[in-house]
């Protein structure tokens, strides 16, 4: 009689554990179906795309500055990591191959070269940041560095309309 009681308890325990596992799996499926996924990044990105991702606090992307160390130290996009072109592939080994990576350099040509080096090394989500640091500054993106900390705010830095006009003019000059 004691033995059949133990069997009953064991059977009930197994039933509860099984039901709990099914509930957890069901909850995970609901979360996976409800949580929006980030669309893949484009091969080239406008600074507005990156700024929007930063402002929304989107996780899991890296900004690489491929200019030389002096240029990086003088001024950079806030949070960018220094990965000079000549060390790029070796240093990038610490990054996951599937991570979203935004790259910018001294020029769009250097940026494209660096992005291609990363793609050739197996990185699948690499985007060239068009216009680099200059375009970033034009839209009022946050910067840091020795030169940036000494540069006073301009008259239009707090005026979104003027910043957008300046950015549009800069873009037209580049075309």
Tab-separated table of N, CA and C in Angstrom, residues 17-107:
chain	number	residue	atom	x	y	z
A	17	UNK	N	5.576	18.221	-13.773
A	17	UNK	CA	6.785	18.648	-14.472
A	17	UNK	C	6.536	18.747	-15.977
A	18	UNK	N	5.831	17.792	-16.523
A	18	UNK	CA	5.523	17.797	-17.950
A	18	UNK	C	4.655	19.003	-18.316
A	19	UNK	N	3.660	19.274	-17.496
A	19	UNK	CA	2.775	20.418	-17.744
A	19	UNK	C	3.552	21.734	-17.640
A	20	UNK	N	4.471	21.819	-16.675
A	20	UNK	CA	5.275	23.028	-16.508
A	20	UNK	C	6.162	23.252	-17.726
A	21	UNK	N	6.790	22.199	-18.233
A	21	UNK	CA	7.649	22.320	-19.412
A	21	UNK	C	6.845	22.800	-20.616
A	22	UNK	N	5.637	22.240	-20.785
A	22	UNK	CA	4.799	22.644	-21.916
A	22	UNK	C	4.392	24.108	-21.800
A	23	UNK	N	4.107	24.560	-20.580
A	23	UNK	CA	3.725	25.943	-20.359
A	23	UNK	C	4.876	26.884	-20.689
A	24	UNK	N	6.095	26.539	-20.255
A	24	UNK	CA	7.271	27.354	-20.538
A	24	UNK	C	7.528	27.405	-22.039
A	25	UNK	N	7.459	26.270	-22.731
A	25	UNK	CA	7.661	26.236	-24.176
A	25	UNK	C	6.616	27.071	-24.898
A	26	UNK	N	5.378	26.976	-24.440
A	26	UNK	CA	4.304	27.751	-25.044
A	26	UNK	C	4.558	29.250	-24.858
A	27	UNK	N	4.997	29.640	-23.662
A	27	UNK	CA	5.290	31.052	-23.390
A	27	UNK	C	6.437	31.542	-24.263
A	28	UNK	N	7.484	30.727	-24.441
A	28	UNK	CA	8.606	31.111	-25.296
A	28	UNK	C	8.143	31.318	-26.730
A	29	UNK	N	7.278	30.451	-27.210
A	29	UNK	CA	6.759	30.594	-28.576
A	29	UNK	C	5.987	31.885	-28.742
A	30	UNK	N	5.190	32.240	-27.736
A	30	UNK	CA	4.421	33.483	-27.794
A	30	UNK	C	5.371	34.670	-27.842
A	31	UNK	N	6.391	34.680	-26.979
A	31	UNK	CA	7.351	35.786	-26.946
A	31	UNK	C	8.097	35.876	-28.269
A	32	UNK	N	8.531	34.741	-28.813
A	32	UNK	CA	9.249	34.747	-30.085
A	32	UNK	C	8.387	35.301	-31.209
A	33	UNK	N	7.101	35.019	-31.183
A	33	UNK	CA	6.207	35.492	-32.235
A	33	UNK	C	5.810	36.941	-32.063
A	34	UNK	N	5.894	37.473	-30.836
A	34	UNK	CA	5.481	38.838	-30.564
A	34	UNK	C	6.660	39.802	-30.677
A	35	UNK	N	7.861	39.371	-30.290
A	35	UNK	CA	9.023	40.234	-30.299
A	35	UNK	C	9.426	40.545	-31.735
A	36	UNK	N	9.416	41.850	-32.105
A	36	UNK	CA	9.796	42.183	-33.473
A	36	UNK	C	11.292	41.978	-33.665
A	37	UNK	N	11.668	41.523	-34.840
A	37	UNK	CA	13.083	41.347	-35.111
A	37	UNK	C	13.567	42.512	-35.957
A	38	UNK	N	14.817	42.869	-35.763
A	38	UNK	CA	15.419	43.958	-36.513
A	38	UNK	C	15.643	43.502	-37.955
A	39	UNK	N	15.174	44.277	-38.927
A	39	UNK	CA	15.445	43.880	-40.316
A	39	UNK	C	16.944	43.939	-40.573
A	40	UNK	N	17.432	43.167	-41.524
A	40	UNK	CA	18.866	43.186	-41.812
A	40	UNK	C	19.312	44.576	-42.264
A	41	UNK	N	20.540	44.941	-41.915
A	41	UNK	CA	21.017	46.261	-42.306
A	41	UNK	C	21.402	46.261	-43.779
A	42	UNK	N	21.340	47.437	-44.366
A	42	UNK	CA	21.662	47.613	-45.780
A	42	UNK	C	23.176	47.648	-45.970
A	43	UNK	N	23.635	47.422	-47.184
A	43	UNK	CA	25.066	47.470	-47.493
A	43	UNK	C	25.622	48.879	-47.299
A	44	UNK	N	24.766	49.894	-47.497
A	44	UNK	CA	25.128	51.282	-47.230
A	44	UNK	C	24.011	51.894	-46.403
A	45	UNK	N	24.395	52.698	-45.414
A	45	UNK	CA	23.398	53.329	-44.552
A	45	UNK	C	23.613	54.833	-44.485
A	46	UNK	N	22.526	55.530	-44.417
A	46	UNK	CA	22.526	56.958	-44.177
A	46	UNK	C	22.726	57.164	-42.672
A	47	UNK	N	23.330	58.277	-42.276
A	47	UNK	CA	23.568	58.531	-40.858
A	47	UNK	C	22.276	58.581	-40.051
A	48	UNK	N	21.178	58.931	-40.707
A	48	UNK	CA	19.896	58.996	-40.006
A	48	UNK	C	19.478	57.616	-39.489
A	49	UNK	N	19.790	56.571	-40.241
A	49	UNK	CA	19.451	55.202	-39.835
A	49	UNK	C	20.186	54.843	-38.547
A	50	UNK	N	21.488	55.115	-38.526
A	50	UNK	CA	22.288	54.811	-37.332
A	50	UNK	C	21.844	55.658	-36.157
A	51	UNK	N	21.614	56.924	-36.379
A	51	UNK	CA	21.189	57.823	-35.293
A	51	UNK	C	19.858	57.356	-34.705
A	52	UNK	N	18.956	56.928	-35.568
A	52	UNK	CA	17.664	56.424	-35.109
A	52	UNK	C	17.848	55.178	-34.240
A	53	UNK	N	18.711	54.269	-34.679
A	53	UNK	CA	18.949	53.053	-33.888
A	53	UNK	C	19.528	53.404	-32.523
A	54	UNK	N	20.435	54.367	-32.485
A	54	UNK	CA	21.018	54.778	-31.206
A	54	UNK	C	19.971	55.431	-30.304
A	55	UNK	N	19.160	56.305	-30.880
A	55	UNK	CA	18.150	57.004	-30.092
A	55	UNK	C	17.092	56.059	-29.539
A	56	UNK	N	16.790	55.006	-30.271
A	56	UNK	CA	15.805	54.029	-29.802
A	56	UNK	C	16.429	53.002	-28.864
A	57	UNK	N	17.749	53.061	-28.712
A	57	UNK	CA	18.420	52.142	-27.805
A	57	UNK	C	18.451	50.715	-28.308
A	58	UNK	N	18.493	50.554	-29.627
A	58	UNK	CA	18.513	49.200	-30.180
A	58	UNK	C	19.850	48.532	-29.880
A	59	UNK	N	19.800	47.305	-29.427
A	59	UNK	CA	21.037	46.605	-29.056
A	59	UNK	C	21.710	45.910	-30.232
A	60	UNK	N	22.844	45.348	-29.931
A	60	UNK	CA	23.544	44.407	-30.816
A	60	UNK	C	24.030	44.994	-32.125
A	61	UNK	N	24.694	46.141	-32.076
A	61	UNK	CA	25.415	46.603	-33.251
A	61	UNK	C	26.676	47.320	-32.786
A	62	UNK	N	27.622	47.409	-33.702
A	62	UNK	CA	28.927	47.987	-33.402
A	62	UNK	C	29.251	49.025	-34.462
A	63	UNK	N	29.880	50.128	-34.028
A	63	UNK	CA	30.326	51.173	-34.947
A	63	UNK	C	31.852	51.120	-34.972
A	64	UNK	N	32.415	50.950	-36.165
A	64	UNK	CA	33.867	50.882	-36.311
A	64	UNK	C	34.381	52.108	-37.057
A	65	UNK	N	35.362	52.769	-36.472
A	65	UNK	CA	36.053	53.891	-37.095
A	65	UNK	C	37.363	53.326	-37.650
A	66	UNK	N	37.519	53.327	-38.977
A	66	UNK	CA	38.688	52.699	-39.594
A	66	UNK	C	39.768	53.720	-39.975
A	67	UNK	N	39.626	54.951	-39.515
A	67	UNK	CA	40.650	55.964	-39.775
A	67	UNK	C	41.874	55.691	-38.892
A	68	UNK	N	42.955	56.447	-39.098
A	68	UNK	CA	44.147	56.246	-38.269
A	68	UNK	C	43.883	56.708	-36.836
A	69	UNK	N	44.745	56.306	-35.936
A	69	UNK	CA	44.553	56.557	-34.501
A	69	UNK	C	44.465	58.048	-34.169
A	70	UNK	N	45.282	58.886	-34.829
A	70	UNK	CA	45.241	60.331	-34.548
A	70	UNK	C	43.877	60.918	-34.898
A	71	UNK	N	43.351	60.568	-36.071
A	71	UNK	CA	42.035	61.069	-36.477
A	71	UNK	C	40.967	60.593	-35.499
A	72	UNK	N	41.061	59.320	-35.111
A	72	UNK	CA	40.102	58.758	-34.143
A	72	UNK	C	40.154	59.540	-32.828
A	73	UNK	N	41.359	59.797	-32.323
A	73	UNK	CA	41.505	60.499	-31.050
A	73	UNK	C	40.978	61.919	-31.105
A	74	UNK	N	41.120	62.577	-32.255
A	74	UNK	CA	40.648	63.955	-32.379
A	74	UNK	C	39.128	64.050	-32.337
A	75	UNK	N	38.450	63.134	-33.003
A	75	UNK	CA	36.993	63.179	-33.017
A	75	UNK	C	36.414	61.959	-33.676
A	76	UNK	N	35.314	61.485	-33.116
A	76	UNK	CA	34.681	60.269	-33.620
A	76	UNK	C	33.215	60.256	-33.223
A	77	UNK	N	32.475	59.358	-33.848
A	77	UNK	CA	31.097	59.122	-33.446
A	77	UNK	C	31.137	58.514	-32.042
A	78	UNK	N	30.329	59.044	-31.167
A	78	UNK	CA	30.341	58.553	-29.791
A	78	UNK	C	30.070	57.054	-29.754
A	79	UNK	N	30.963	56.336	-29.098
A	79	UNK	CA	30.815	54.899	-28.958
A	79	UNK	C	31.523	54.090	-30.034
A	80	UNK	N	32.070	54.777	-31.063
A	80	UNK	CA	32.777	54.064	-32.132
A	80	UNK	C	34.072	53.466	-31.582
A	81	UNK	N	34.424	52.313	-32.125
A	81	UNK	CA	35.644	51.631	-31.710
A	81	UNK	C	36.719	51.816	-32.772
A	82	UNK	N	37.989	52.028	-32.346
A	82	UNK	CA	39.067	52.224	-33.320
A	82	UNK	C	39.536	50.899	-33.914
A	83	UNK	N	39.356	50.749	-35.219
A	83	UNK	CA	39.804	49.562	-35.952
A	83	UNK	C	40.466	50.046	-37.238
A	84	UNK	N	41.700	50.581	-37.156
A	84	UNK	CA	42.357	51.089	-38.367
A	84	UNK	C	42.367	50.041	-39.477
A	85	UNK	N	42.247	50.484	-40.722
A	85	UNK	CA	42.119	49.580	-41.871
A	85	UNK	C	43.220	48.526	-41.883
A	86	UNK	N	44.464	48.927	-41.581
A	86	UNK	CA	45.566	47.977	-41.657
A	86	UNK	C	45.523	46.896	-40.573
A	87	UNK	N	44.691	47.086	-39.548
A	87	UNK	CA	44.538	46.086	-38.484
A	87	UNK	C	43.118	45.514	-38.443
A	88	UNK	N	42.284	45.955	-39.353
A	88	UNK	CA	40.848	45.696	-39.292
A	88	UNK	C	40.474	44.224	-39.145
A	89	UNK	N	40.900	43.392	-40.045
A	89	UNK	CA	40.468	41.992	-40.039
A	89	UNK	C	40.983	41.270	-38.793
A	90	UNK	N	42.236	41.541	-38.394
A	90	UNK	CA	42.777	40.906	-37.189
A	90	UNK	C	42.001	41.321	-35.946
A	91	UNK	N	41.727	42.604	-35.813
A	91	UNK	CA	41.030	43.103	-34.622
A	91	UNK	C	39.553	42.710	-34.625
A	92	UNK	N	38.974	42.554	-35.797
A	92	UNK	CA	37.548	42.226	-35.893
A	92	UNK	C	37.265	40.804	-35.424
A	93	UNK	N	38.283	39.990	-35.260
A	93	UNK	CA	38.091	38.610	-34.810
A	93	UNK	C	37.340	38.498	-33.499
A	94	UNK	N	37.329	39.576	-32.717
A	94	UNK	CA	36.615	39.569	-31.440
A	94	UNK	C	35.113	39.786	-31.597
A	95	UNK	N	34.678	40.125	-32.809
A	95	UNK	CA	33.253	40.388	-33.062
A	95	UNK	C	32.577	39.164	-33.674
A	96	UNK	N	31.334	38.950	-33.306
A	96	UNK	CA	30.562	37.846	-33.892
A	96	UNK	C	30.339	38.135	-35.377
A	97	UNK	N	30.440	37.110	-36.194
A	97	UNK	CA	30.294	37.260	-37.650
A	97	UNK	C	28.892	37.735	-38.046
A	98	UNK	N	27.909	37.507	-37.178
A	98	UNK	CA	26.535	37.882	-37.505
A	98	UNK	C	26.126	39.234	-36.902
A	99	UNK	N	27.027	39.906	-36.218
A	99	UNK	CA	26.714	41.187	-35.574
A	99	UNK	C	26.522	42.278	-36.632
A	100	UNK	N	25.609	43.210	-36.368
A	100	UNK	CA	25.439	44.379	-37.235
A	100	UNK	C	26.634	45.303	-37.005
A	101	UNK	N	27.340	45.636	-38.088
A	101	UNK	CA	28.531	46.479	-37.988
A	101	UNK	C	28.385	47.658	-38.938
A	102	UNK	N	28.495	48.866	-38.394
A	102	UNK	CA	28.520	50.083	-39.198
A	102	UNK	C	29.972	50.547	-39.264
A	103	UNK	N	30.450	50.844	-40.470
A	103	UNK	CA	31.847	51.219	-40.690
A	103	UNK	C	31.901	52.610	-41.305
A	104	UNK	N	32.838	53.435	-40.818
A	104	UNK	CA	33.101	54.697	-41.497
A	104	UNK	C	34.594	54.997	-41.454
A	105	UNK	N	35.054	55.725	-42.481
A	105	UNK	CA	36.464	56.059	-42.598
A	105	UNK	C	36.655	57.513	-42.952
A	106	UNK	N	37.861	57.803	-43.443
A	106	UNK	CA	38.234	59.169	-43.821
A	106	UNK	C	37.419	59.626	-45.035
A	107	UNK	N	37.078	58.684	-45.910
A	107	UNK	CA	36.313	58.981	-47.126
A	107	UNK	C	35.365	57.805	-47.381
